[in-house]
XYZ file of N, CA and C in Angstrom:
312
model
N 18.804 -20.250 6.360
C 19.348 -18.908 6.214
C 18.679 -18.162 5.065
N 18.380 -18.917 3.627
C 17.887 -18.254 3.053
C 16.134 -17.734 3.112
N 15.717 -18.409 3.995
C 14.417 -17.925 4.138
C 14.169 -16.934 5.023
N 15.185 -16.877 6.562
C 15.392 -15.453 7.020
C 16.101 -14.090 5.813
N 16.822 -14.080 4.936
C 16.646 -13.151 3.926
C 15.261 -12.794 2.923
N 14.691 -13.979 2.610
C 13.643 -13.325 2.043
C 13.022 -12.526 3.032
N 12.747 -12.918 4.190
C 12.061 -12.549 5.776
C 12.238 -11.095 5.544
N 13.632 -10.946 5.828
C 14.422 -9.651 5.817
C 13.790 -8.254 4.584
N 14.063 -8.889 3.207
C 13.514 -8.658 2.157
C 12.500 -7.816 2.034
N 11.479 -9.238 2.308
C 10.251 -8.890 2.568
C 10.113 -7.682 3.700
N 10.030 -7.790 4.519
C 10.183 -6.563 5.901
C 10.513 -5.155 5.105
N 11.833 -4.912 4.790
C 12.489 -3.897 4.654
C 10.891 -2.971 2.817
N 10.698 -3.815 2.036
C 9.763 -3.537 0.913
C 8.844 -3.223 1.756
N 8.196 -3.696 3.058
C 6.587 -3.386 3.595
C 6.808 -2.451 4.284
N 8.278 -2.065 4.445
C 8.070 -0.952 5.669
C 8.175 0.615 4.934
N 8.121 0.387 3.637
C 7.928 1.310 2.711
C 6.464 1.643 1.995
N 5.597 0.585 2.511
C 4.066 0.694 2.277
C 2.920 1.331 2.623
N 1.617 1.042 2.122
C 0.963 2.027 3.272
C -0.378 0.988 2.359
N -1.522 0.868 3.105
C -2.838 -0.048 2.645
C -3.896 1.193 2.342
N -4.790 0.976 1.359
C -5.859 2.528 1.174
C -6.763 1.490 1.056
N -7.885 2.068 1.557
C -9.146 1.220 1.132
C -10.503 2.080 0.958
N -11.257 1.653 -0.005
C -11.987 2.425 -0.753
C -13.273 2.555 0.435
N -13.602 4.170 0.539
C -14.888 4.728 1.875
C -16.126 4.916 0.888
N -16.738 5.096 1.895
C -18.644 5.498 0.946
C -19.174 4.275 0.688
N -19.594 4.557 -0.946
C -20.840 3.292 -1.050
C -19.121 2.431 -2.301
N -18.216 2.535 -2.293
C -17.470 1.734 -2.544
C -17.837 1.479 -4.157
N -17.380 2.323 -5.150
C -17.746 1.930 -6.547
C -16.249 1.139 -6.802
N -16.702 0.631 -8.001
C -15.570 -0.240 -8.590
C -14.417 0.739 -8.735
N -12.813 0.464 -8.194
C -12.140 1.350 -8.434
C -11.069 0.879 -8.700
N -10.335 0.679 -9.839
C -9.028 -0.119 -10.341
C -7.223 0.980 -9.300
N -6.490 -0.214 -9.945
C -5.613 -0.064 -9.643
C -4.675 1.017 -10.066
N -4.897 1.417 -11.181
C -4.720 2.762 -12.206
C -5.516 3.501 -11.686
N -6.676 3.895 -11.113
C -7.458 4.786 -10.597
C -6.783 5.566 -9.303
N -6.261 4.363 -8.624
C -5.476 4.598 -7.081
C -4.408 5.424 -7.389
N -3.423 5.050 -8.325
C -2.371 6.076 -8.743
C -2.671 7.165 -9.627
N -3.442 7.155 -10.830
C -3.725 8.708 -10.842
C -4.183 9.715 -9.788
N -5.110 9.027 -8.511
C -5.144 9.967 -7.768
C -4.050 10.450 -6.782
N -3.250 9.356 -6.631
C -2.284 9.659 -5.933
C -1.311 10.605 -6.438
N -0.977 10.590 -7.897
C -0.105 11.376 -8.412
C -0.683 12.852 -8.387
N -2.004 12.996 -8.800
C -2.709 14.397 -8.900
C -2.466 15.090 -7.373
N -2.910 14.278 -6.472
C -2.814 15.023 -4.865
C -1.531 15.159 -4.458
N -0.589 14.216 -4.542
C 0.793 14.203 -3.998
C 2.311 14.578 -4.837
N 1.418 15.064 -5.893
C 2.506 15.175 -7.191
C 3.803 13.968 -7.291
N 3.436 13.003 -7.579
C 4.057 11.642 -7.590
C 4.339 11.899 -8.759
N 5.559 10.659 -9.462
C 5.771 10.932 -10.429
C 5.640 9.320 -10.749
N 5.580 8.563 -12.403
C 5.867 7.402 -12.173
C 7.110 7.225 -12.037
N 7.175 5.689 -11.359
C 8.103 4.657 -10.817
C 8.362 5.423 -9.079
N 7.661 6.360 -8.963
C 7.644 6.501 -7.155
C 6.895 5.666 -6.315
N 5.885 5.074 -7.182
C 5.022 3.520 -6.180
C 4.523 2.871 -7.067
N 4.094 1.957 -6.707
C 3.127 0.973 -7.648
C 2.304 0.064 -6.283
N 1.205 0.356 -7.278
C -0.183 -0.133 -6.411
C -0.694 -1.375 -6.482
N -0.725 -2.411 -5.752
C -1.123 -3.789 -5.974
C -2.728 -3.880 -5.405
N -3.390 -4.786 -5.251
C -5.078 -4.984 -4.985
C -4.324 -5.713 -4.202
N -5.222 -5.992 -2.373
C -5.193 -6.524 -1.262
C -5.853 -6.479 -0.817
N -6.271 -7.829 -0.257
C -6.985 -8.130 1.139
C -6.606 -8.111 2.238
N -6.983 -7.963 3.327
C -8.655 -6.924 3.534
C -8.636 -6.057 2.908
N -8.034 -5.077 2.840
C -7.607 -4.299 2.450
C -7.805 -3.946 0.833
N -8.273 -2.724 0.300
C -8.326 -2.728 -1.327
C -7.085 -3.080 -1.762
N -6.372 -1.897 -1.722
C -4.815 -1.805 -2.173
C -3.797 -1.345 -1.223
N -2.656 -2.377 -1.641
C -1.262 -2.172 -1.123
C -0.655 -1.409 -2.214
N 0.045 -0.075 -1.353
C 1.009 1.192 -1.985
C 1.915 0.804 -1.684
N 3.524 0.457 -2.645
C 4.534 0.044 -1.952
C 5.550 1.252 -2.987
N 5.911 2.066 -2.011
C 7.176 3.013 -2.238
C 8.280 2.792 -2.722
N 9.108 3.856 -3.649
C 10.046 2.666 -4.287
C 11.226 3.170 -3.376
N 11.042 4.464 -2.703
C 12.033 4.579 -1.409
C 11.783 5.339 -0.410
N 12.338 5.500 0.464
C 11.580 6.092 1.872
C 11.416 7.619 1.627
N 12.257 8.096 0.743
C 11.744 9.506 0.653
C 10.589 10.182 -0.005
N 9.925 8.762 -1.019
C 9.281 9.079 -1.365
C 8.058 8.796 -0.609
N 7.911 7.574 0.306
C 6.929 7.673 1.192
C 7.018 8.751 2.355
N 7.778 8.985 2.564
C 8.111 10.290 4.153
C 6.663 11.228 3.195
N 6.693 11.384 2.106
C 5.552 12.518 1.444
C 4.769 12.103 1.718
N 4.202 10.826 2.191
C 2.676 10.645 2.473
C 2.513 10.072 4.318
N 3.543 10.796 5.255
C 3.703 10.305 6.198
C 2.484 10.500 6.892
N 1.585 9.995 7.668
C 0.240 9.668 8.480
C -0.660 9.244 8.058
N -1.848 9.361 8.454
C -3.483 8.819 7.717
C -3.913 10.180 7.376
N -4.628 9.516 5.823
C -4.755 10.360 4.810
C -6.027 10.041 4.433
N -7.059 11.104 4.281
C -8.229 10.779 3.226
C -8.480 12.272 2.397
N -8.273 10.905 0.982
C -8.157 11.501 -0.655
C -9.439 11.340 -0.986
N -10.047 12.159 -1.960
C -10.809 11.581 -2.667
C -10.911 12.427 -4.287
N -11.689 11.797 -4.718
C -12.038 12.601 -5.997
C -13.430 12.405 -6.636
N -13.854 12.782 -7.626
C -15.287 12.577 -7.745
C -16.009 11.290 -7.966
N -15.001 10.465 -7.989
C -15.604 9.274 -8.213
C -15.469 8.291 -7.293
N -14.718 8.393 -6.157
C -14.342 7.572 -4.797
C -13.531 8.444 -4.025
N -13.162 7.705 -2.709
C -12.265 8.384 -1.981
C -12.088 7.219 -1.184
N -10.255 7.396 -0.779
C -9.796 6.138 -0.497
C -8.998 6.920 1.093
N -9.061 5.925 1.680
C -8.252 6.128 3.412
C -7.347 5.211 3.121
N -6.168 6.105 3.842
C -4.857 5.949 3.515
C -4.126 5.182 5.128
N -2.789 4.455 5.247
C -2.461 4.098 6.241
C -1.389 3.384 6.458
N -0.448 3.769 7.008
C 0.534 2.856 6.894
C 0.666 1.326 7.116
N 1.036 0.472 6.525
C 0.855 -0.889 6.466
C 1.595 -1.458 7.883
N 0.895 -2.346 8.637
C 1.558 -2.520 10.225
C 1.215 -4.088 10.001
N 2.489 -5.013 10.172
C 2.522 -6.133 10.812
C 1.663 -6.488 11.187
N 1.343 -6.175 11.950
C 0.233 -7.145 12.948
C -1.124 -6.670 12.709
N -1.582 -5.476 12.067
C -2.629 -5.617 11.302
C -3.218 -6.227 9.686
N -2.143 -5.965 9.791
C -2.183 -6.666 7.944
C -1.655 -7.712 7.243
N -0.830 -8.625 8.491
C -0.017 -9.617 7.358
C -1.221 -10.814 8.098
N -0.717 -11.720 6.895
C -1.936 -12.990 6.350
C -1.383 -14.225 7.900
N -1.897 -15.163 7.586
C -1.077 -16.088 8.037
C -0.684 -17.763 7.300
N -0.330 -18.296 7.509
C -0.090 -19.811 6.622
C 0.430 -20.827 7.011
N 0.777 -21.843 6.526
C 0.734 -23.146 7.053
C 2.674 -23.114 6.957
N 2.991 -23.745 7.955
C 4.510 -23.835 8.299
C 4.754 -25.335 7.774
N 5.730 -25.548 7.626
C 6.920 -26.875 6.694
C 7.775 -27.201 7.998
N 7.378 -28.305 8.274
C 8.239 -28.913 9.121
C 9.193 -30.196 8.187
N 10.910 -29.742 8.970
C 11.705 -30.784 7.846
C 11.807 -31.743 8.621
């Protein structure tokens, strides 16, 4: 039971996400880079997301509630003078990993 709640957990946090990944010739671009631009284009404020680094994927955007993602609802391309990142909502079956199962 308790591992269908994390399940749950987990689910309900990703469905508030969205994956960006860096276009062009791909310069080094931190995780602080992703949210200043996000805040400049979308007038974010902090504690409205926080940006983690992911594979495939550059970075995972995870919303801290749905109203604040509804502001970035579809595919999005940002950029600024130093990169530009494509935006996307994070989908199950494109993006989650896979791993080895525990049999009791």
């Amino acid at each position: 039971l308790a591992r269908s709640v994390e399940m749950d957990e987990a689910k309900a946090v990703l469905s508030r996400a969205m994956v960006a990944t860096i276009t062009g010739n791909r310069p080094q671009v931190t995780a602080g880079n992703v949210s200043e631009l996000l805040c400049c284009t979308f007038k974010f404020e902090e504690g409205d997301f926080t940006v983690h680094t992911h594979r495939p994927e550059d970075f995972l955007i995870i919303f801290g509630s749905r109203t604040s993602m509804d502001r970035m609802r579809g595919d999005h391309l940002i950029s600024c003078p130093h990169f530009a990142l494509s935006l996307r909502l994070w989908c199950k079956l494109a993006h989650a990993g896979c791993g080895g199962f525990e049999y009791c």
